[in-house]
Short mmCIF file of C-alpha atoms in Angstrom, two decimals:
data_model
loop_
_atom_site.label_atom_id
_atom_site.label_comp_id
_atom_site.label_asym_id
_atom_site.label_seq_id
_atom_site.Cartn_x
_atom_site.Cartn_y
_atom_site.Cartn_z
CA MET V 1305 -94.78 219.99 -7.00
CA ALA V 1306 -97.45 218.42 -7.24
CA LEU V 1307 -97.56 215.95 -10.15
CA THR V 1308 -98.81 216.48 -13.38
CA ARG V 1309 -101.26 214.32 -15.67
CA GLU V 1310 -98.61 212.67 -17.02
CA GLN V 1311 -96.56 212.05 -13.76
CA LEU V 1312 -99.25 210.60 -12.26
CA ALA V 1313 -99.58 208.27 -15.08
CA GLN V 1314 -95.87 206.91 -14.92
CA ARG V 1315 -95.95 206.87 -11.16
CA VAL V 1316 -99.68 204.57 -11.89
CA ALA V 1317 -97.06 202.34 -14.09
CA GLN V 1318 -94.69 201.65 -11.49
CA GLU V 1319 -97.63 199.32 -10.14
CA PHE V 1320 -97.50 197.20 -13.39
CA GLN V 1321 -95.62 193.37 -12.83
CA ASP V 1322 -94.94 191.12 -15.03
CA GLY V 1323 -98.57 189.28 -16.27
CA PHE V 1324 -100.35 191.35 -14.96
CA TYR V 1325 -104.03 191.64 -17.02
CA VAL V 1326 -105.41 195.69 -15.88
CA ASN V 1327 -108.20 197.92 -16.19
CA LEU V 1328 -107.22 201.23 -16.91
CA GLY V 1329 -110.40 203.71 -16.58
CA ILE V 1330 -110.80 207.04 -18.66
CA GLY V 1331 -108.19 209.34 -18.43
CA ILE V 1332 -105.17 209.29 -15.95
CA PRO V 1333 -105.45 205.45 -15.81
CA THR V 1334 -105.77 205.39 -19.50
CA LEU V 1335 -102.28 207.16 -20.16
CA ALA V 1336 -100.17 204.85 -17.77
CA ALA V 1337 -100.45 202.22 -20.72
CA ASN V 1338 -97.71 204.58 -21.97
CA TYR V 1339 -95.27 203.66 -19.58
CA ILE V 1340 -95.72 199.39 -19.51
CA PRO V 1341 -91.78 199.12 -19.49
CA GLU V 1342 -90.78 197.80 -21.94
CA ASP V 1343 -89.49 194.05 -20.58
CA MET V 1344 -93.62 193.54 -19.04
CA GLN V 1345 -96.06 192.35 -20.57
CA VAL V 1346 -98.72 193.52 -19.34
CA MET V 1347 -102.74 192.97 -21.04
CA LEU V 1348 -104.65 195.72 -20.46
CA GLN V 1349 -108.93 194.79 -20.34
CA SER V 1350 -111.31 197.19 -21.58
CA GLU V 1351 -114.63 196.34 -20.36
CA ASN V 1352 -116.70 196.74 -23.72
CA GLY V 1353 -115.59 192.91 -24.60
CA LEU V 1354 -111.98 192.97 -25.77
CA LEU V 1355 -108.67 192.07 -23.57
CA GLY V 1356 -105.36 192.94 -25.04
CA MET V 1357 -106.14 196.52 -26.24
CA GLY V 1358 -103.18 197.87 -28.21
CA GLN V 1359 -102.43 201.68 -29.01
CA PHE V 1360 -104.28 203.97 -31.29
CA PRO V 1361 -105.08 203.38 -34.70
CA LEU V 1362 -103.25 204.30 -37.98
CA ASP V 1363 -106.03 206.73 -40.00
CA GLU V 1364 -106.67 204.21 -43.00
CA LYS V 1365 -106.52 201.11 -39.92
CA VAL V 1366 -109.84 203.41 -38.26
CA ASP V 1367 -112.50 200.15 -37.74
CA PRO V 1368 -115.58 201.45 -35.91
CA ASP V 1369 -115.78 197.78 -34.51
CA LEU V 1370 -113.11 197.94 -32.37
CA ILE V 1371 -113.67 200.49 -29.72
CA ASN V 1372 -112.32 201.44 -26.05
CA ALA V 1373 -114.51 201.96 -23.21
CA GLY V 1374 -114.18 205.18 -23.74
CA LYS V 1375 -115.48 205.04 -27.12
CA GLN V 1376 -112.37 205.55 -28.94
CA THR V 1377 -110.78 203.68 -32.25
CA VAL V 1378 -108.10 201.10 -30.70
CA THR V 1379 -106.20 197.99 -32.42
CA MET V 1380 -105.81 195.09 -30.38
CA VAL V 1381 -102.19 193.01 -29.33
CA LYS V 1382 -100.77 189.23 -31.08
CA GLY V 1383 -102.74 187.60 -28.06
CA ALA V 1384 -105.73 189.35 -27.91
CA SER V 1385 -109.11 187.93 -27.11
CA LEU V 1386 -113.02 189.16 -27.76
CA PHE V 1387 -116.09 188.84 -25.84
CA SER V 1388 -120.01 190.23 -24.76
CA SER V 1389 -120.09 192.98 -21.75
CA ALA V 1390 -121.41 190.25 -19.80
CA GLU V 1391 -118.43 188.01 -19.79
CA SER V 1392 -116.12 190.74 -19.57
CA PHE V 1393 -117.78 191.75 -16.36
CA ALA V 1394 -118.37 188.06 -15.24
CA MET V 1395 -113.83 188.71 -15.58
CA ILE V 1396 -113.88 191.48 -13.50
CA ARG V 1397 -116.21 190.43 -10.59
CA GLY V 1398 -115.05 186.93 -10.53
CA GLY V 1399 -111.51 188.73 -9.66
CA HIS V 1400 -109.32 187.65 -12.31
CA VAL V 1401 -108.39 191.19 -13.60
CA ASP V 1402 -104.86 191.85 -11.57
CA LEU V 1403 -105.37 195.43 -11.02
CA THR V 1404 -107.99 198.39 -11.47
CA VAL V 1405 -107.15 201.62 -12.04
CA LEU V 1406 -109.77 204.44 -11.88
CA GLY V 1407 -110.30 208.03 -10.94
CA ALA V 1408 -112.89 208.98 -8.42
CA PHE V 1409 -114.40 212.81 -6.94
CA GLU V 1410 -113.37 211.42 -2.96
CA VAL V 1411 -112.13 208.53 -1.24
CA ASP V 1412 -112.19 208.37 2.67
CA CYS V 1413 -109.82 205.97 5.02
CA GLN V 1414 -112.83 203.61 5.61
CA GLY V 1415 -112.23 202.77 2.29
CA ASN V 1416 -115.50 203.85 0.26
CA ILE V 1417 -115.54 206.08 -3.08
CA ALA V 1418 -117.25 208.96 -4.48
CA SER V 1419 -116.75 208.50 -8.36
CA TYR V 1420 -120.10 209.25 -10.64
CA MET V 1421 -122.33 210.95 -9.05
CA ILE V 1422 -122.98 215.13 -7.76
CA PRO V 1423 -126.06 215.25 -6.26
CA GLY V 1424 -127.85 218.82 -8.49
CA LYS V 1425 -125.44 218.30 -11.11
CA LEU V 1426 -126.29 216.20 -14.41
CA ILE V 1427 -125.90 212.24 -13.62
CA LYS V 1428 -123.98 210.58 -16.46
CA GLY V 1429 -123.94 207.38 -14.71
CA MET V 1430 -121.58 205.13 -13.56
CA GLY V 1431 -120.87 203.01 -16.59
CA GLY V 1432 -118.53 200.22 -14.81
CA ALA V 1433 -117.43 202.01 -12.69
CA MET V 1434 -119.50 200.09 -9.48
CA ASP V 1435 -118.82 196.50 -10.92
CA LEU V 1436 -114.85 197.55 -11.45
CA VAL V 1437 -114.67 198.36 -7.31
CA ALA V 1438 -117.04 195.42 -6.00
CA GLY V 1439 -114.87 192.97 -8.04
CA ALA V 1440 -111.13 194.27 -8.06
CA ASP V 1441 -109.04 193.03 -4.93
CA ASN V 1442 -106.49 195.62 -5.91
CA ILE V 1443 -107.54 198.93 -6.75
CA ILE V 1444 -105.64 202.17 -6.78
CA VAL V 1445 -107.34 205.54 -7.49
CA THR V 1446 -106.26 208.09 -9.05
CA MET V 1447 -107.09 211.34 -8.16
CA THR V 1448 -106.31 215.11 -6.98
CA HIS V 1449 -106.06 215.50 -3.65
CA ALA V 1450 -108.16 218.82 -3.29
CA SER V 1451 -110.05 220.60 -5.10
CA ARG V 1452 -109.32 224.22 -6.88
CA SER V 1453 -110.80 225.72 -4.02
CA GLY V 1454 -108.27 224.18 -1.64
CA GLU V 1455 -111.23 221.35 -0.10
CA SER V 1456 -109.89 218.17 0.99
CA LYS V 1457 -111.18 215.12 -1.47
CA LEU V 1458 -109.70 212.54 1.16
CA LEU V 1459 -112.09 211.98 3.80
CA SER V 1460 -113.00 210.61 7.04
CA GLU V 1461 -116.25 210.00 5.04
CA CYS V 1462 -117.47 211.11 1.52
CA THR V 1463 -120.05 213.59 1.83
CA LEU V 1464 -121.14 212.06 -2.15
CA PRO V 1465 -123.07 208.95 -2.83
CA LEU V 1466 -120.75 205.45 -3.22
CA THR V 1467 -119.60 203.73 -5.76
CA GLY V 1468 -118.45 201.41 -3.62
CA LYS V 1469 -118.12 200.78 0.09
CA ALA V 1470 -114.81 199.49 1.64
CA CYS V 1471 -113.43 198.53 -1.84
CA ILE V 1472 -110.39 201.10 -1.42
CA GLN V 1473 -107.41 200.09 -0.40
CA ARG V 1474 -104.47 202.49 -2.47
CA VAL V 1475 -104.53 206.08 -3.66
CA LEU V 1476 -102.24 207.83 -5.94
CA THR V 1477 -102.77 212.04 -5.61
CA ASP V 1478 -100.38 214.27 -7.61
CA LEU V 1479 -99.37 215.10 -4.08
CA ALA V 1480 -99.34 211.36 -2.52
CA LEU V 1481 -99.21 207.88 -2.73
CA MET V 1482 -101.10 206.53 0.42
CA ASP V 1483 -102.55 203.40 1.74
CA ILE V 1484 -106.22 202.75 3.82
CA GLU V 1485 -105.49 200.60 6.88
CA ASP V 1486 -107.85 200.19 10.11
CA GLY V 1487 -109.61 202.56 8.99
CA LYS V 1488 -106.51 205.31 8.95
CA PHE V 1489 -104.92 207.24 5.74
CA ILE V 1490 -100.73 205.86 5.78
CA LEU V 1491 -98.65 208.22 4.01
CA ARG V 1492 -96.41 206.18 1.79
CA GLU V 1493 -94.62 208.96 -0.86
CA ARG V 1494 -94.72 211.74 -1.41
CA ALA V 1495 -94.50 214.13 -4.66
CA PRO V 1496 -91.28 215.28 -5.44
CA GLY V 1497 -90.63 218.98 -4.06
CA VAL V 1498 -94.31 218.27 -1.83
CA SER V 1499 -93.69 218.20 1.95
CA VAL V 1500 -95.71 216.25 4.90
CA GLU V 1501 -96.55 219.20 6.03
CA GLU V 1502 -98.69 220.45 2.62
CA ILE V 1503 -100.19 216.39 2.90
CA ILE V 1504 -101.33 216.70 5.96
CA ALA V 1505 -102.92 220.36 5.68
CA LEU V 1506 -104.87 218.96 2.62
CA THR V 1507 -105.90 215.45 3.73
CA GLU V 1508 -109.26 215.96 5.94
CA GLY V 1509 -109.79 212.42 7.07
CA GLU V 1510 -106.70 210.59 9.53
CA LEU V 1511 -104.11 210.52 8.23
CA VAL V 1512 -100.76 208.36 9.58
CA VAL V 1513 -97.11 209.76 9.15
CA PRO V 1514 -94.53 207.09 9.35
CA ASP V 1515 -91.13 207.87 9.97
CA SER V 1516 -89.48 208.22 7.31
CA VAL V 1517 -91.75 209.05 4.01
CA PRO V 1518 -89.67 208.83 0.80
CA GLU V 1519 -90.34 211.21 -2.67
CA MET V 1520 -91.12 209.28 -5.22
CA VAL V 1521 -89.01 208.34 -8.06
CA LEU V 1522 -90.13 208.72 -11.14
CA MET T 369 -142.92 175.26 -44.31
CA ALA T 370 -140.38 178.46 -43.10
CA GLY T 371 -139.01 175.60 -40.29
CA PHE T 372 -136.03 177.12 -39.22
CA ASP T 373 -135.58 180.44 -41.55
CA LYS T 374 -135.42 183.29 -39.51
CA VAL T 375 -135.31 185.74 -42.67
CA VAL T 376 -137.32 188.53 -42.83
CA ASP T 377 -137.40 191.01 -45.72
CA SER T 378 -138.45 193.80 -44.66
CA TYR T 379 -137.94 195.63 -41.74
CA GLU T 380 -141.56 196.61 -41.18
CA GLU T 381 -141.93 192.25 -41.15
CA ALA T 382 -138.90 193.28 -38.48
CA MET T 383 -140.81 195.28 -36.18
CA ALA T 384 -144.67 193.32 -36.70
CA GLY T 385 -146.24 193.07 -33.33
CA LEU T 386 -144.64 196.00 -31.65
CA GLU T 387 -146.86 198.20 -29.59
CA ASP T 388 -147.31 201.57 -27.35
CA ASN T 389 -145.16 200.51 -24.02
CA MET T 390 -143.36 197.77 -24.50
CA THR T 391 -140.15 196.98 -23.31
CA VAL T 392 -137.17 196.62 -25.85
CA ILE T 393 -134.04 195.16 -24.94
CA ALA T 394 -131.01 197.02 -27.36
CA GLY T 395 -127.22 195.99 -27.89
CA GLY T 396 -124.83 197.77 -28.55
CA PHE T 397 -122.14 199.89 -26.99
CA GLY T 398 -121.90 203.57 -27.75
CA LEU T 399 -123.09 203.58 -31.35
CA CYS T 400 -121.04 200.59 -31.59
CA GLY T 401 -122.76 196.78 -32.97
CA ILE T 402 -125.73 199.09 -32.43
CA PRO T 403 -129.35 198.18 -35.50
CA GLU T 404 -129.29 200.51 -36.33
CA ASN T 405 -131.72 199.92 -39.15
CA LEU T 406 -134.08 198.69 -36.64
CA ILE T 407 -134.05 201.63 -34.60
CA LYS T 408 -134.79 203.48 -37.53
CA GLU T 409 -138.15 201.28 -38.22
CA ILE T 410 -138.85 201.87 -34.50
CA LYS T 411 -138.48 205.81 -35.15
CA ARG T 412 -140.98 205.33 -38.75
CA LYS T 413 -143.52 203.30 -36.79
CA GLY T 414 -143.39 206.37 -34.18
CA THR T 415 -143.51 203.39 -31.16
CA THR T 416 -144.40 204.99 -28.02
CA GLY T 417 -144.33 204.58 -24.31
CA LEU T 418 -141.68 202.67 -24.67
CA THR T 419 -139.13 201.64 -21.86
CA ILE T 420 -135.85 200.42 -23.09
CA ALA T 421 -132.49 198.33 -21.79
CA SER T 422 -129.37 199.64 -23.54
CA ASN T 423 -125.87 200.29 -22.09
CA ASN T 424 -125.78 203.43 -23.62
CA ALA T 425 -128.80 205.72 -25.52
CA GLY T 426 -127.28 207.02 -28.11
CA VAL T 427 -126.10 210.74 -29.59
CA ASP T 428 -127.94 212.89 -30.79
CA GLY T 429 -129.24 212.22 -34.57
CA ALA T 430 -127.97 208.79 -34.03
CA GLY T 431 -128.47 205.70 -32.17
CA LEU T 432 -131.70 205.71 -29.29
CA GLY T 433 -130.88 208.87 -29.67
CA LEU T 434 -133.42 208.97 -32.64
CA LEU T 435 -136.37 207.84 -30.62
CA LEU T 436 -135.36 210.59 -28.36
CA GLU T 437 -136.95 213.61 -31.20
CA ASP T 438 -140.11 212.15 -31.30
CA ARG T 439 -140.55 211.69 -27.49
CA GLN T 440 -140.57 207.33 -28.16
CA ILE T 441 -138.78 207.12 -24.95
CA LYS T 442 -140.74 206.98 -20.93
CA LYS T 443 -138.25 204.89 -19.49
CA MET T 444 -134.64 204.17 -20.38
CA ILE T 445 -132.10 200.96 -18.47
CA ALA T 446 -128.84 202.16 -19.15
CA SER T 447 -124.96 202.88 -17.62
CA TYR T 448 -124.00 205.78 -19.03
CA VAL T 449 -126.18 208.23 -21.28
CA GLY T 450 -123.63 211.00 -21.35
CA GLU T 451 -123.30 211.83 -24.57
CA ASN T 452 -126.52 213.48 -25.40
CA ALA T 453 -127.82 216.90 -25.49
CA LEU T 454 -131.55 216.09 -25.99
CA PHE T 455 -131.19 213.11 -23.28
CA GLU T 456 -130.08 215.24 -20.93
CA ALA T 457 -133.00 217.80 -21.43
CA GLN T 458 -135.53 215.33 -20.92
CA MET T 459 -134.21 213.84 -18.66
CA MET T 460 -133.98 216.85 -16.59
CA SER T 461 -137.87 217.98 -17.05
CA GLY T 462 -139.12 214.42 -16.56
CA GLU T 463 -140.24 213.64 -19.72
CA LEU T 464 -137.68 210.84 -19.55
CA GLU T 465 -137.36 208.63 -16.91
CA VAL T 466 -134.11 206.59 -16.17
CA GLU T 467 -133.06 203.77 -14.32
CA LEU T 468 -129.44 203.90 -14.24
CA THR T 469 -127.40 200.37 -13.98
CA PRO T 470 -124.22 199.51 -13.31
CA GLN T 471 -122.65 197.84 -16.67
CA GLY T 472 -121.41 194.41 -15.52
CA THR T 473 -125.33 194.39 -13.49
CA LEU T 474 -126.91 195.41 -16.70
CA ALA T 475 -124.93 192.29 -19.24
CA GLU T 476 -126.01 189.78 -16.13
CA LYS T 477 -129.77 191.24 -15.39
CA MET T 478 -130.14 190.73 -19.46
CA ARG T 479 -128.39 187.50 -19.40
CA ALA T 480 -130.14 186.02 -16.73
CA GLY T 481 -133.44 187.34 -18.05
CA GLY T 482 -132.39 185.02 -21.12
CA ALA T 483 -131.76 182.43 -19.23
CA GLY T 484 -134.74 181.77 -16.76
CA ILE T 485 -132.85 183.56 -14.04
CA PRO T 486 -134.96 185.70 -11.75
CA ALA T 487 -132.53 187.33 -10.04
CA PHE T 488 -128.74 187.21 -9.25
CA TYR T 489 -126.57 188.43 -6.59
CA THR T 490 -123.96 190.94 -6.78
CA ALA T 491 -121.44 193.05 -5.06
CA THR T 492 -122.26 195.85 -7.12
CA GLY T 493 -123.88 198.50 -6.09
CA TYR T 494 -124.22 197.40 -2.34
CA GLY T 495 -123.33 200.46 -0.19
CA THR T 496 -124.30 203.03 -2.86
CA PRO T 497 -127.65 204.53 -4.03
CA VAL T 498 -128.04 201.50 -6.93
CA GLY T 499 -128.64 199.01 -3.66
CA ASP T 500 -131.02 201.42 -1.48
CA GLY T 501 -133.94 199.14 -1.00
CA LYS T 502 -133.08 196.15 -2.43
CA GLU T 503 -132.61 193.05 -0.73
CA SER T 504 -128.68 192.35 0.79
CA ARG T 505 -127.41 188.99 2.15
CA GLU T 506 -123.68 188.28 3.53
CA PHE T 507 -122.02 185.48 2.02
CA ASN T 508 -118.39 184.48 3.13
CA GLY T 509 -118.39 187.67 4.92
CA ARG T 510 -119.03 189.83 1.85
CA HIS T 511 -122.59 191.34 1.14
CA TYR T 512 -123.86 191.30 -2.15
CA ILE T 513 -127.60 192.67 -3.13
CA LEU T 514 -130.76 190.99 -5.04
CA GLU T 515 -130.71 192.10 -9.00
CA GLU T 516 -133.92 191.51 -10.71
CA ALA T 517 -133.37 189.77 -14.39
CA LEU T 518 -134.74 191.92 -17.25
CA GLN T 519 -136.88 190.70 -20.24
CA GLY T 520 -138.60 192.39 -22.92
CA ASP T 521 -141.56 191.98 -25.52
CA PHE T 522 -138.70 192.44 -28.09
CA SER T 523 -134.70 193.02 -28.34
CA ILE T 524 -133.55 194.53 -31.24
CA ALA T 525 -129.50 193.31 -31.55
CA LYS T 526 -126.91 193.88 -34.48
CA ALA T 527 -124.43 191.04 -35.44
CA TRP T 528 -122.19 190.79 -37.86
CA LYS T 529 -123.40 187.57 -39.93
CA GLY T 530 -125.97 185.30 -39.50
CA ASP T 531 -126.82 182.14 -41.55
CA ARG T 532 -130.59 180.98 -42.26
CA TYR T 533 -131.65 179.75 -39.49
CA GLY T 534 -129.99 183.15 -37.42
CA ASN T 535 -127.06 181.67 -35.81
CA LEU T 536 -124.50 184.01 -35.85
CA MET T 537 -121.55 185.60 -35.39
CA PHE T 538 -120.86 189.07 -34.34
CA ARG T 539 -117.74 190.79 -35.38
CA LYS T 540 -114.45 192.27 -32.56
CA THR T 541 -116.31 194.61 -30.04
CA ALA T 542 -119.06 194.99 -31.88
CA ARG T 543 -120.33 191.61 -30.36
CA ASN T 544 -121.23 193.45 -26.24
CA PHE T 545 -124.31 193.64 -25.29
CA ASN T 546 -125.92 192.47 -28.56
CA PRO T 547 -125.83 188.44 -27.12
CA MET T 548 -128.16 188.82 -23.67
CA ALA T 549 -130.00 190.97 -25.72
CA ILE T 550 -131.08 189.09 -28.17
CA THR T 551 -130.92 186.01 -25.45
CA ALA T 552 -133.32 188.30 -22.80
CA GLY T 553 -136.39 189.32 -25.86
CA LYS T 554 -139.51 187.28 -26.78
CA ILE T 555 -139.26 188.45 -29.68
CA ALA T 556 -134.95 188.76 -31.18
CA VAL T 557 -135.16 190.42 -34.34
CA VAL T 558 -131.40 190.58 -35.45
CA GLU T 559 -129.79 192.69 -38.14
CA VAL T 560 -126.53 191.06 -39.72
CA GLU T 561 -124.49 192.45 -42.51
CA GLU T 562 -124.24 189.74 -44.33
CA ILE T 563 -126.71 185.91 -44.57
CA VAL T 564 -124.91 183.03 -45.38
CA GLU T 565 -126.40 179.80 -46.54
CA VAL T 566 -126.86 176.54 -43.63
CA GLY T 567 -123.86 174.98 -42.96
CA GLN T 568 -121.31 177.39 -44.06
CA LEU T 569 -121.23 178.64 -40.64
CA ASP T 570 -118.38 176.03 -38.64
CA PRO T 571 -120.44 175.19 -36.20
CA ASP T 572 -117.25 175.61 -33.48
CA GLU T 573 -117.44 179.51 -34.79
CA ILE T 574 -120.57 180.41 -34.28
CA HIS T 575 -121.42 183.11 -30.93
CA LEU T 576 -125.05 182.53 -30.24
CA SER T 577 -127.25 179.65 -31.27
CA GLY T 578 -130.22 180.74 -33.77
CA ILE T 579 -132.75 178.99 -31.44
CA TYR T 580 -132.47 182.77 -29.51
CA VAL T 581 -133.16 184.05 -33.13
CA ASN T 582 -136.73 185.13 -34.36
CA ARG T 583 -136.87 186.70 -37.45
CA LEU T 584 -133.61 188.22 -38.89
CA ILE T 585 -132.68 190.47 -41.13
CA LYS T 586 -130.02 191.83 -43.63
CA GLY T 587 -128.77 195.74 -43.46
CA SER T 588 -126.94 198.31 -44.66
CA PHE T 589 -124.64 199.66 -42.08
CA GLU T 590 -123.44 203.53 -41.58
CA LYS T 591 -121.30 202.89 -38.69
CA PRO T 592 -120.84 205.92 -36.80
CA ILE T 593 -117.61 206.79 -34.78
CA GLU T 594 -118.17 208.30 -31.50
CA GLN T 595 -114.65 209.06 -31.01
CA ARG T 596 -112.48 208.62 -33.88
CA THR T 597 -109.00 208.14 -31.98
CA VAL T 598 -105.30 208.16 -34.07
CA ARG T 599 -102.09 207.95 -34.21
CA SER T 600 -99.64 208.83 -37.09
CA ALA T 601 -97.09 206.71 -38.89
#
């Protein structure tokens, strides 16, 4: 079975390490915050100027001056800090954020990512995504493996305008976890009950299948 | 003699001198920390042909969305504009020119504009449509593009507290683009929730020095929320 959104979030959270500063994009990445292990300290960065983002506020504690990058009202954890957008992106571009998780439309085996623009459709903008992919060394892209019509989103070459060039090394889809090395996807894990053949069939870019591809443990 | 006293008493005075076709740099992220009343004053004045640099373009009926109603904006420089139907309509019809700029690059363009740095190299946008036509250069094996600083005829911003000299403190994530926007405007206009007497702010806790501020006004704010998300007790 393909992973649900919650399961994707759970698998993302397994990439967290104690003491990590993490930036989570809107959507599935944000859900990963719910699966931070209790014995681990992880600090969430929100690019609008907050390090140490907490959960949503209680109704009576909503503060219009405290939102996340998705413009949702949030809280701060103990030890949080606040700063300007310039400072926030200095952290991001300067490589100080340990892990970035974000969504995409397409990823190719050169490590290119397309995530902000579909020509002919309404363009809303890249927000902070271009800065995040350019600045971080450790990025996980979460996405569905194929479109609803069954077309692969893991390509030999992205067809959409790029958000970043040669910057992605790890992709988690609803079917598989893959690394990108030397212009190839390397299959590392498969979703429980999903066969290697299914993954091969839905991966357009070159895919290396090691002898053993374990199922994800969730 | 006004000396360093930056306080003005009316919004008309605060935005005096703003003319058609000027460039305005605005603080705010979404509707958080936006100069609500300065935007309303620009609407009241009816200034048109404006180029506005701001991370977002407001929503229908709030923030910079108000200036779209009377087609006062000619060009928008922003990173994300997806919350506004009127904006979409004017962009699609070609009435409104849009320069999409990555969020961190936009913040740094404002910072550089206020800091006397004419341009800077950044890896953000290299190999993407944002880098098209821009000078690029390799440093230590990585590719960077040259981005130019941004300066405005005016900047409009919102802070939490200010003293009469324009020394400012911001509150929580309402800080966002406001400090850089202020530094990048030839005439920087700031509205605050509270004006205190000089000496009442601890100099160590001032977020932005009054040297950057030209006009300061006390406003009252609606603080609209775009996405009210709560948890149950």
